[in-house]
């Protein structure tokens, strides 16, 4: 049982934990890794959207008139941080097909580990939407903070962050820079190593997703 962390929801559903264990295994093939990450993303999406507001809607069923519930407000935006975030996008879109997408291209400068932006394309009315930032690995937190900074610069006020694995160091950095942004993750691992990889982690998520090692 992990200690509760302020603003962090650990999605401990048995299916998520089972799939995560296979994802972590170094022997898991690129194809299985990609498929499992997509499957876990569907389940994480279910949790991160659990408290979305609803409003009443009138419906004519084939039998009777009734009042149902529908999501209220503007459609969601998913904001995957490239490139590993793209590995979670399709699973999340499977659950919310009408969501908009904001792509954020950031890479970690290898020496300083600081985030450098190379791409940003978002819906023009993104400021009015709830934005769910997606990155499988919350490691140092620098990339996550840069993405959240960038989205807030465009006027976004309602943000959530979803990842597969988080390091305590990354959580601390994100929560201290953006205390208003709650985090969902399948697990909080032990620590970062000297190369800023999550331990025990799963290795380089982008490389494992796309077979680039
Ligand atoms: N990014 C990865 O892909 N893996 C880590 O362990 C940390 C950051």
Short mmCIF file of N, CA, C and O in Angstrom, two decimals, residues 76-210:
data_model
loop_
_atom_site.label_atom_id
_atom_site.label_comp_id
_atom_site.label_asym_id
_atom_site.label_seq_id
_atom_site.Cartn_x
_atom_site.Cartn_y
_atom_site.Cartn_z
N UNK A 76 -13.52 18.03 -24.10
CA UNK A 76 -12.20 17.90 -23.48
C UNK A 76 -11.09 18.09 -24.50
O UNK A 76 -11.30 17.85 -25.69
N UNK A 77 -9.93 18.46 -24.01
CA UNK A 77 -8.73 18.41 -24.87
C UNK A 77 -7.70 17.50 -24.23
O UNK A 77 -7.40 17.64 -23.04
N UNK A 78 -7.17 16.57 -25.00
CA UNK A 78 -6.03 15.78 -24.57
C UNK A 78 -4.77 16.43 -25.13
O UNK A 78 -4.73 16.82 -26.30
N UNK A 79 -3.76 16.54 -24.28
CA UNK A 79 -2.52 17.19 -24.71
C UNK A 79 -1.34 16.24 -24.49
O UNK A 79 -0.70 16.26 -23.43
N UNK A 80 -1.08 15.37 -25.49
CA UNK A 80 0.06 14.46 -25.34
C UNK A 80 1.38 15.20 -25.52
O UNK A 80 1.51 16.04 -26.41
N UNK A 81 2.32 14.89 -24.64
CA UNK A 81 3.67 15.43 -24.81
C UNK A 81 4.43 14.44 -25.69
O UNK A 81 4.56 13.25 -25.34
N UNK A 82 4.90 14.94 -26.84
CA UNK A 82 5.58 14.06 -27.81
C UNK A 82 6.97 13.71 -27.29
O UNK A 82 7.57 14.51 -26.59
N UNK A 83 7.50 12.47 -27.60
CA UNK A 83 6.75 11.57 -28.43
C UNK A 83 6.03 10.50 -27.65
O UNK A 83 5.05 9.92 -28.11
N UNK A 84 6.47 10.21 -26.40
CA UNK A 84 5.89 9.06 -25.69
C UNK A 84 4.40 9.26 -25.38
O UNK A 84 3.64 8.30 -25.34
N UNK A 85 3.99 10.53 -25.20
CA UNK A 85 2.58 10.79 -24.90
C UNK A 85 1.65 10.29 -26.00
O UNK A 85 0.49 9.95 -25.74
N UNK A 86 2.17 10.26 -27.23
CA UNK A 86 1.36 9.78 -28.35
C UNK A 86 0.95 8.33 -28.15
O UNK A 86 -0.08 7.89 -28.65
N UNK A 87 1.75 7.59 -27.40
CA UNK A 87 1.45 6.18 -27.14
C UNK A 87 0.23 5.99 -26.25
O UNK A 87 -0.30 4.88 -26.15
N UNK A 88 -0.20 7.04 -25.57
CA UNK A 88 -1.38 6.94 -24.72
C UNK A 88 -2.61 7.60 -25.35
O UNK A 88 -3.72 7.45 -24.86
N UNK A 89 -2.39 8.36 -26.43
CA UNK A 89 -3.47 9.18 -26.98
C UNK A 89 -4.62 8.34 -27.54
O UNK A 89 -5.79 8.60 -27.24
N UNK A 90 -4.31 7.34 -28.34
CA UNK A 90 -5.38 6.59 -29.00
C UNK A 90 -6.27 5.88 -27.98
O UNK A 90 -7.49 5.82 -28.16
N UNK A 91 -5.68 5.36 -26.92
CA UNK A 91 -6.47 4.69 -25.88
C UNK A 91 -7.43 5.68 -25.23
O UNK A 91 -8.60 5.37 -24.97
N UNK A 92 -6.96 6.89 -25.00
CA UNK A 92 -7.82 7.89 -24.37
C UNK A 92 -8.90 8.37 -25.33
O UNK A 92 -10.06 8.57 -24.94
N UNK A 93 -8.54 8.50 -26.61
CA UNK A 93 -9.54 8.91 -27.61
C UNK A 93 -10.59 7.83 -27.83
O UNK A 93 -11.71 8.13 -28.26
N UNK A 94 -10.21 6.58 -27.56
CA UNK A 94 -11.19 5.50 -27.71
C UNK A 94 -12.36 5.74 -26.75
O UNK A 94 -13.50 5.47 -27.07
N UNK A 95 -12.04 6.25 -25.57
CA UNK A 95 -13.07 6.47 -24.56
C UNK A 95 -13.79 7.81 -24.77
O UNK A 95 -14.97 7.93 -24.45
N UNK A 96 -13.08 8.80 -25.29
CA UNK A 96 -13.69 10.13 -25.53
C UNK A 96 -13.38 10.54 -26.97
O UNK A 96 -12.52 11.38 -27.23
N UNK A 97 -14.10 9.93 -27.93
CA UNK A 97 -13.75 10.15 -29.35
C UNK A 97 -13.91 11.58 -29.80
O UNK A 97 -13.27 11.99 -30.78
N UNK A 98 -14.75 12.36 -29.13
CA UNK A 98 -14.98 13.74 -29.59
C UNK A 98 -13.97 14.72 -29.01
O UNK A 98 -14.04 15.92 -29.29
N UNK A 99 -13.05 14.24 -28.18
CA UNK A 99 -12.08 15.16 -27.56
C UNK A 99 -11.23 15.83 -28.63
O UNK A 99 -11.00 15.28 -29.70
N UNK A 100 -10.76 17.03 -28.32
CA UNK A 100 -9.80 17.73 -29.17
C UNK A 100 -8.39 17.32 -28.73
O UNK A 100 -8.22 16.81 -27.62
N UNK A 101 -7.41 17.60 -29.57
CA UNK A 101 -6.03 17.22 -29.23
C UNK A 101 -5.10 18.41 -29.41
O UNK A 101 -5.14 19.09 -30.44
N UNK A 102 -4.27 18.66 -28.40
CA UNK A 102 -3.20 19.66 -28.50
C UNK A 102 -1.87 18.91 -28.43
O UNK A 102 -1.60 18.24 -27.42
N UNK A 103 -1.09 18.96 -29.49
CA UNK A 103 0.21 18.27 -29.49
C UNK A 103 1.28 19.21 -28.93
O UNK A 103 1.38 20.37 -29.34
N UNK A 104 2.06 18.68 -28.00
CA UNK A 104 3.14 19.48 -27.42
C UNK A 104 4.45 18.73 -27.65
O UNK A 104 4.65 17.63 -27.12
N UNK A 105 5.33 19.34 -28.45
CA UNK A 105 6.62 18.71 -28.73
C UNK A 105 7.69 19.26 -27.80
O UNK A 105 8.05 20.44 -27.89
N UNK A 106 8.16 18.43 -26.89
CA UNK A 106 9.21 18.84 -25.96
C UNK A 106 10.24 17.72 -25.89
O UNK A 106 9.87 16.55 -25.90
N UNK A 107 11.50 18.06 -25.83
CA UNK A 107 12.50 17.02 -25.57
C UNK A 107 13.39 17.44 -24.42
O UNK A 107 13.49 18.64 -24.10
N UNK A 108 14.01 16.44 -23.79
CA UNK A 108 14.89 16.76 -22.66
C UNK A 108 16.29 17.00 -23.19
O UNK A 108 16.89 16.13 -23.83
N UNK A 109 16.81 18.20 -22.97
CA UNK A 109 18.18 18.51 -23.38
C UNK A 109 19.09 17.58 -22.56
O UNK A 109 19.03 17.61 -21.32
N UNK A 110 19.89 16.72 -23.24
CA UNK A 110 20.56 15.65 -22.51
C UNK A 110 21.48 16.11 -21.38
O UNK A 110 21.57 15.45 -20.35
N UNK A 111 22.16 17.27 -21.56
CA UNK A 111 23.11 17.71 -20.52
C UNK A 111 22.39 18.29 -19.30
O UNK A 111 22.64 17.92 -18.17
N UNK A 112 21.45 19.23 -19.58
CA UNK A 112 20.80 19.93 -18.46
C UNK A 112 19.52 19.23 -18.01
O UNK A 112 19.00 19.53 -16.94
N UNK A 113 19.02 18.32 -18.85
CA UNK A 113 17.73 17.64 -18.63
C UNK A 113 16.55 18.62 -18.65
O UNK A 113 15.44 18.28 -18.26
N UNK A 114 16.81 19.84 -19.14
CA UNK A 114 15.72 20.83 -19.22
C UNK A 114 14.88 20.57 -20.48
O UNK A 114 15.38 20.07 -21.48
N UNK A 115 13.60 20.98 -20.42
CA UNK A 115 12.70 20.74 -21.54
C UNK A 115 12.84 21.84 -22.59
O UNK A 115 12.89 23.03 -22.25
N UNK A 116 12.93 21.43 -23.86
CA UNK A 116 13.02 22.39 -24.98
C UNK A 116 11.82 22.14 -25.89
O UNK A 116 11.58 21.01 -26.30
N UNK A 117 11.07 23.23 -26.22
CA UNK A 117 9.88 23.07 -27.07
C UNK A 117 10.27 23.08 -28.54
O UNK A 117 11.02 23.93 -28.97
N UNK A 118 9.73 22.13 -29.34
CA UNK A 118 9.96 22.16 -30.78
C UNK A 118 8.65 22.14 -31.56
O UNK A 118 8.64 22.31 -32.77
N UNK A 119 7.51 21.95 -30.87
CA UNK A 119 6.22 21.92 -31.58
C UNK A 119 5.10 22.23 -30.61
O UNK A 119 5.12 21.75 -29.47
N UNK A 120 4.13 23.02 -31.06
CA UNK A 120 2.94 23.27 -30.24
C UNK A 120 1.78 23.59 -31.17
O UNK A 120 1.85 24.54 -31.94
N UNK A 121 0.76 22.77 -31.14
CA UNK A 121 -0.43 23.02 -31.98
C UNK A 121 -1.67 22.63 -31.18
O UNK A 121 -1.83 21.47 -30.80
N UNK A 122 -2.50 23.62 -30.90
CA UNK A 122 -3.65 23.40 -30.01
C UNK A 122 -4.91 23.97 -30.63
O UNK A 122 -4.84 24.87 -31.47
N UNK A 123 -6.09 23.49 -30.20
CA UNK A 123 -7.35 24.12 -30.67
C UNK A 123 -7.37 25.59 -30.30
O UNK A 123 -6.87 25.98 -29.23
N UNK A 124 -7.98 26.44 -31.18
CA UNK A 124 -7.91 27.89 -30.96
C UNK A 124 -8.63 28.30 -29.67
O UNK A 124 -8.28 29.30 -29.05
N UNK A 125 -9.64 27.52 -29.27
CA UNK A 125 -10.40 27.89 -28.06
C UNK A 125 -9.97 27.04 -26.86
O UNK A 125 -10.76 26.81 -25.94
N UNK A 126 -8.72 26.64 -26.85
CA UNK A 126 -8.24 25.74 -25.79
C UNK A 126 -8.42 26.35 -24.40
O UNK A 126 -8.64 25.63 -23.41
N UNK A 127 -8.35 27.68 -24.31
CA UNK A 127 -8.44 28.34 -23.00
C UNK A 127 -9.76 28.03 -22.29
O UNK A 127 -9.84 28.08 -21.06
N UNK A 128 -10.79 27.71 -23.09
CA UNK A 128 -12.12 27.47 -22.48
C UNK A 128 -12.33 26.00 -22.12
O UNK A 128 -13.39 25.63 -21.63
N UNK A 129 -11.33 25.17 -22.38
CA UNK A 129 -11.52 23.72 -22.21
C UNK A 129 -10.76 23.17 -21.02
O UNK A 129 -9.75 23.73 -20.60
N UNK A 130 -11.25 22.01 -20.54
CA UNK A 130 -10.46 21.22 -19.59
C UNK A 130 -9.40 20.48 -20.40
O UNK A 130 -9.72 19.80 -21.38
N UNK A 131 -8.15 20.63 -19.99
CA UNK A 131 -7.04 20.01 -20.74
C UNK A 131 -6.39 18.93 -19.89
O UNK A 131 -5.99 19.18 -18.74
N UNK A 132 -6.30 17.74 -20.47
CA UNK A 132 -5.65 16.63 -19.77
C UNK A 132 -4.31 16.36 -20.46
O UNK A 132 -4.27 15.93 -21.61
N UNK A 133 -3.24 16.68 -19.74
CA UNK A 133 -1.90 16.51 -20.29
C UNK A 133 -1.49 15.05 -20.10
O UNK A 133 -1.71 14.47 -19.04
N UNK A 134 -0.91 14.48 -21.16
CA UNK A 134 -0.59 13.05 -21.16
C UNK A 134 0.90 12.85 -21.39
O UNK A 134 1.45 13.31 -22.41
N UNK A 135 1.55 12.16 -20.48
CA UNK A 135 2.94 11.74 -20.69
C UNK A 135 3.15 10.48 -19.85
O UNK A 135 2.92 10.52 -18.64
N UNK A 136 3.55 9.37 -20.46
CA UNK A 136 3.64 8.12 -19.67
C UNK A 136 4.59 8.23 -18.48
O UNK A 136 4.34 7.60 -17.46
N UNK A 137 5.68 9.00 -18.61
CA UNK A 137 6.71 8.99 -17.57
C UNK A 137 6.85 10.37 -16.93
O UNK A 137 7.32 11.32 -17.56
N UNK A 138 6.46 10.48 -15.67
CA UNK A 138 6.71 11.71 -14.92
C UNK A 138 8.00 11.48 -14.13
O UNK A 138 7.99 10.87 -13.07
N UNK A 139 9.12 11.95 -14.72
CA UNK A 139 10.44 11.64 -14.15
C UNK A 139 10.97 12.84 -13.36
O UNK A 139 10.66 12.99 -12.18
N UNK A 140 11.73 13.73 -13.99
CA UNK A 140 12.22 14.91 -13.27
C UNK A 140 11.09 15.92 -13.04
O UNK A 140 11.19 16.77 -12.14
N UNK A 141 10.09 15.87 -13.91
CA UNK A 141 8.99 16.85 -13.83
C UNK A 141 9.25 18.09 -14.68
O UNK A 141 8.35 18.90 -14.87
N UNK A 142 10.48 18.23 -15.23
CA UNK A 142 10.78 19.44 -16.01
C UNK A 142 9.91 19.56 -17.26
O UNK A 142 9.42 20.64 -17.58
N UNK A 143 9.73 18.44 -17.95
CA UNK A 143 8.92 18.46 -19.17
C UNK A 143 7.46 18.76 -18.83
O UNK A 143 6.81 19.56 -19.51
N UNK A 144 6.98 18.11 -17.78
CA UNK A 144 5.59 18.32 -17.38
C UNK A 144 5.36 19.79 -17.01
O UNK A 144 4.38 20.41 -17.44
N UNK A 145 6.29 20.36 -16.25
CA UNK A 145 6.15 21.76 -15.84
C UNK A 145 6.19 22.67 -17.07
O UNK A 145 5.38 23.61 -17.19
N UNK A 146 7.09 22.38 -18.01
CA UNK A 146 7.18 23.21 -19.23
C UNK A 146 5.87 23.12 -20.02
O UNK A 146 5.38 24.14 -20.53
N UNK A 147 5.30 21.94 -20.11
CA UNK A 147 4.03 21.77 -20.85
C UNK A 147 2.90 22.53 -20.13
O UNK A 147 2.10 23.22 -20.77
N UNK A 148 2.86 22.42 -18.82
CA UNK A 148 1.79 23.10 -18.06
C UNK A 148 1.97 24.62 -18.14
O UNK A 148 0.99 25.36 -18.31
N UNK A 149 3.23 25.08 -18.05
CA UNK A 149 3.52 26.53 -18.21
C UNK A 149 2.99 27.02 -19.56
O UNK A 149 2.32 28.05 -19.65
N UNK A 150 3.32 26.25 -20.60
CA UNK A 150 2.97 26.63 -21.97
C UNK A 150 1.46 26.71 -22.14
O UNK A 150 0.92 27.65 -22.75
N UNK A 151 0.75 25.72 -21.58
CA UNK A 151 -0.71 25.70 -21.70
C UNK A 151 -1.32 26.87 -20.92
O UNK A 151 -2.26 27.52 -21.39
N UNK A 152 -0.77 27.16 -19.76
CA UNK A 152 -1.30 28.29 -18.97
C UNK A 152 -1.04 29.61 -19.70
O UNK A 152 -1.87 30.53 -19.64
N UNK A 153 0.11 29.70 -20.41
CA UNK A 153 0.39 30.91 -21.21
C UNK A 153 -0.69 31.15 -22.25
O UNK A 153 -0.98 32.30 -22.61
N UNK A 154 -1.29 30.07 -22.77
CA UNK A 154 -2.35 30.23 -23.79
C UNK A 154 -3.70 30.52 -23.13
O UNK A 154 -4.70 30.65 -23.83
N UNK A 155 -3.73 30.56 -21.81
CA UNK A 155 -4.96 30.93 -21.11
C UNK A 155 -5.71 29.77 -20.47
O UNK A 155 -6.78 29.97 -19.88
N UNK A 156 -5.16 28.56 -20.58
CA UNK A 156 -5.85 27.40 -19.98
C UNK A 156 -5.83 27.53 -18.46
O UNK A 156 -4.79 27.84 -17.87
N UNK A 157 -6.98 27.28 -17.84
CA UNK A 157 -7.04 27.37 -16.37
C UNK A 157 -7.38 26.04 -15.72
O UNK A 157 -7.18 25.86 -14.53
N UNK A 158 -7.95 25.11 -16.51
CA UNK A 158 -8.36 23.83 -15.93
C UNK A 158 -7.52 22.72 -16.53
O UNK A 158 -7.62 22.42 -17.73
N UNK A 159 -6.63 22.17 -15.70
CA UNK A 159 -5.66 21.19 -16.19
C UNK A 159 -5.60 19.97 -15.29
O UNK A 159 -5.77 20.07 -14.07
N UNK A 160 -5.35 18.82 -15.91
CA UNK A 160 -5.05 17.59 -15.17
C UNK A 160 -3.86 16.95 -15.85
O UNK A 160 -3.61 17.19 -17.04
N UNK A 161 -3.15 16.10 -15.11
CA UNK A 161 -1.98 15.43 -15.68
C UNK A 161 -2.12 13.94 -15.46
O UNK A 161 -2.41 13.50 -14.35
N UNK A 162 -1.94 13.18 -16.53
CA UNK A 162 -2.04 11.72 -16.40
C UNK A 162 -0.78 11.06 -16.94
O UNK A 162 -0.27 11.45 -17.99
N UNK A 163 -0.28 10.11 -16.16
CA UNK A 163 0.93 9.38 -16.59
C UNK A 163 0.78 7.91 -16.20
O UNK A 163 -0.14 7.54 -15.46
N UNK A 164 1.71 7.10 -16.70
CA UNK A 164 1.70 5.68 -16.34
C UNK A 164 2.52 5.48 -15.07
O UNK A 164 2.09 4.79 -14.15
N UNK A 165 3.71 6.07 -15.04
CA UNK A 165 4.60 5.96 -13.89
C UNK A 165 5.08 7.33 -13.46
O UNK A 165 5.36 8.18 -14.31
N UNK A 166 5.23 7.50 -12.15
CA UNK A 166 5.76 8.77 -11.64
C UNK A 166 6.88 8.50 -10.65
O UNK A 166 6.83 7.51 -9.90
N UNK A 167 7.88 9.37 -10.66
CA UNK A 167 8.92 9.34 -9.62
C UNK A 167 8.52 10.35 -8.55
O UNK A 167 7.94 11.40 -8.88
N UNK A 168 8.85 10.09 -7.29
CA UNK A 168 8.51 11.07 -6.24
C UNK A 168 9.08 12.45 -6.55
O UNK A 168 8.42 13.47 -6.29
N UNK A 169 10.28 12.47 -7.15
CA UNK A 169 10.92 13.76 -7.47
C UNK A 169 10.07 14.56 -8.47
O UNK A 169 9.92 15.78 -8.35
N UNK A 170 9.53 13.87 -9.47
CA UNK A 170 8.71 14.52 -10.50
C UNK A 170 7.41 15.05 -9.92
O UNK A 170 6.96 16.15 -10.27
N UNK A 171 6.82 14.25 -9.05
CA UNK A 171 5.56 14.68 -8.42
C UNK A 171 5.81 15.96 -7.63
O UNK A 171 5.05 16.93 -7.72
N UNK A 172 6.90 15.97 -6.88
CA UNK A 172 7.24 17.13 -6.04
C UNK A 172 7.42 18.39 -6.91
O UNK A 172 6.89 19.47 -6.58
N UNK A 173 8.13 18.23 -8.03
CA UNK A 173 8.38 19.38 -8.92
C UNK A 173 7.06 19.90 -9.51
O UNK A 173 6.79 21.11 -9.50
N UNK A 174 6.24 18.98 -10.02
CA UNK A 174 4.98 19.42 -10.64
C UNK A 174 4.05 20.04 -9.60
O UNK A 174 3.47 21.11 -9.82
N UNK A 175 3.95 19.40 -8.46
CA UNK A 175 3.01 19.90 -7.45
C UNK A 175 3.48 21.25 -6.88
O UNK A 175 2.67 22.06 -6.48
N UNK A 176 4.81 21.45 -6.82
CA UNK A 176 5.26 22.74 -6.27
C UNK A 176 5.10 23.87 -7.29
O UNK A 176 4.77 25.00 -6.91
N UNK A 177 5.29 23.57 -8.59
CA UNK A 177 5.10 24.62 -9.61
C UNK A 177 3.62 24.80 -9.97
O UNK A 177 3.21 25.90 -10.33
N UNK A 178 2.87 23.72 -9.92
CA UNK A 178 1.46 23.77 -10.35
C UNK A 178 0.57 23.04 -9.35
O UNK A 178 0.03 21.97 -9.66
N UNK A 179 0.40 23.61 -8.15
CA UNK A 179 -0.40 22.92 -7.12
C UNK A 179 -1.87 22.75 -7.50
O UNK A 179 -2.57 21.96 -6.88
N UNK A 180 -2.30 23.49 -8.52
CA UNK A 180 -3.70 23.39 -8.97
C UNK A 180 -3.91 22.23 -9.94
O UNK A 180 -5.04 22.00 -10.38
N UNK A 181 -2.85 21.53 -10.31
CA UNK A 181 -2.99 20.47 -11.32
C UNK A 181 -2.90 19.09 -10.66
O UNK A 181 -1.82 18.67 -10.25
N UNK A 182 -4.02 18.39 -10.57
CA UNK A 182 -3.97 17.05 -9.98
C UNK A 182 -3.34 16.04 -10.95
O UNK A 182 -3.37 16.23 -12.17
N UNK A 183 -2.78 14.99 -10.37
CA UNK A 183 -2.04 13.98 -11.15
C UNK A 183 -2.71 12.61 -10.97
O UNK A 183 -3.05 12.23 -9.85
N UNK A 184 -2.83 11.87 -12.07
CA UNK A 184 -3.26 10.47 -12.02
C UNK A 184 -2.11 9.61 -12.54
O UNK A 184 -1.49 9.95 -13.57
N UNK A 185 -1.82 8.53 -11.85
CA UNK A 185 -0.74 7.63 -12.28
C UNK A 185 -1.08 6.19 -11.86
O UNK A 185 -1.82 5.98 -10.91
N UNK A 186 -0.50 5.23 -12.59
CA UNK A 186 -0.73 3.83 -12.22
C UNK A 186 0.18 3.43 -11.05
O UNK A 186 -0.14 2.49 -10.33
N UNK A 187 1.32 4.12 -10.89
CA UNK A 187 2.22 3.80 -9.77
C UNK A 187 3.18 4.95 -9.52
O UNK A 187 3.53 5.70 -10.44
N UNK A 188 3.60 5.05 -8.26
CA UNK A 188 4.69 5.96 -7.91
C UNK A 188 5.89 5.08 -7.58
O UNK A 188 5.83 4.27 -6.64
N UNK A 189 6.94 5.19 -8.39
CA UNK A 189 8.11 4.32 -8.20
C UNK A 189 9.04 4.87 -7.13
O UNK A 189 8.75 5.87 -6.48
N UNK A 190 10.22 4.18 -6.97
CA UNK A 190 11.11 4.52 -5.85
C UNK A 190 11.80 5.85 -6.00
O UNK A 190 11.85 6.66 -5.08
N UNK A 191 12.41 6.06 -7.19
CA UNK A 191 13.32 7.22 -7.31
C UNK A 191 13.76 7.37 -8.77
O UNK A 191 13.42 6.52 -9.61
N UNK A 192 14.58 8.40 -9.00
CA UNK A 192 15.26 8.55 -10.30
C UNK A 192 16.69 8.07 -10.14
O UNK A 192 17.28 8.23 -9.07
N UNK A 193 17.27 7.53 -11.23
CA UNK A 193 18.71 7.22 -11.17
C UNK A 193 19.52 8.41 -11.68
O UNK A 193 18.96 9.47 -11.99
N UNK A 194 20.84 8.24 -11.79
CA UNK A 194 21.72 9.36 -12.17
C UNK A 194 21.43 9.88 -13.57
O UNK A 194 21.82 10.99 -13.92
N UNK A 195 20.78 9.06 -14.41
CA UNK A 195 20.44 9.48 -15.78
C UNK A 195 19.00 9.96 -15.88
O UNK A 195 18.45 10.07 -16.98
N UNK A 196 18.38 10.17 -14.74
CA UNK A 196 16.99 10.64 -14.66
C UNK A 196 15.99 9.62 -15.21
O UNK A 196 14.91 9.99 -15.69
N UNK A 197 16.36 8.34 -15.14
CA UNK A 197 15.39 7.29 -15.45
C UNK A 197 14.69 6.88 -14.16
O UNK A 197 15.29 6.87 -13.08
N UNK A 198 13.42 6.51 -14.32
CA UNK A 198 12.64 6.08 -13.15
C UNK A 198 13.07 4.65 -12.77
O UNK A 198 13.24 3.79 -13.64
N UNK A 199 13.27 4.43 -11.46
CA UNK A 199 13.68 3.13 -10.92
C UNK A 199 12.54 2.60 -10.04
O UNK A 199 12.07 3.33 -9.16
N UNK A 200 12.04 1.37 -10.25
CA UNK A 200 12.45 0.42 -11.28
C UNK A 200 11.99 0.78 -12.69
O UNK A 200 12.63 0.37 -13.66
N UNK A 201 10.88 1.49 -12.84
CA UNK A 201 10.48 2.02 -14.13
C UNK A 201 10.22 0.98 -15.19
O UNK A 201 9.81 -0.15 -14.91
N UNK A 202 10.48 1.39 -16.43
CA UNK A 202 10.28 0.49 -17.56
C UNK A 202 11.29 0.78 -18.67
O UNK A 202 11.18 0.27 -19.77
N UNK A 203 12.30 1.61 -18.37
CA UNK A 203 13.27 2.00 -19.39
C UNK A 203 12.81 3.24 -20.12
O UNK A 203 12.03 4.04 -19.59
N UNK A 204 13.31 3.40 -21.34
CA UNK A 204 12.92 4.58 -22.14
C UNK A 204 11.60 4.28 -22.85
O UNK A 204 11.54 3.41 -23.73
N UNK A 205 10.58 4.99 -22.46
CA UNK A 205 9.24 4.68 -22.95
C UNK A 205 9.14 4.89 -24.47
O UNK A 205 8.58 4.06 -25.18
N UNK A 206 9.70 6.00 -24.96
CA UNK A 206 9.64 6.27 -26.40
C UNK A 206 10.35 5.17 -27.19
O UNK A 206 9.83 4.67 -28.18
N UNK A 207 11.53 4.78 -26.74
CA UNK A 207 12.28 3.73 -27.43
C UNK A 207 11.52 2.41 -27.41
O UNK A 207 11.48 1.68 -28.40
N UNK A 208 10.91 2.10 -26.28
CA UNK A 208 10.20 0.81 -26.19
C UNK A 208 8.91 0.83 -27.02
O UNK A 208 8.51 -0.17 -27.59
N UNK A 209 8.30 2.00 -27.11
CA UNK A 209 7.07 2.15 -27.91
C UNK A 209 7.34 2.01 -29.39
O UNK A 209 6.55 1.41 -30.13
N UNK A 210 8.42 2.64 -29.83
CA UNK A 210 8.67 2.75 -31.25
C UNK A 210 9.83 1.89 -31.74
O UNK A 210 10.18 1.92 -32.92
#
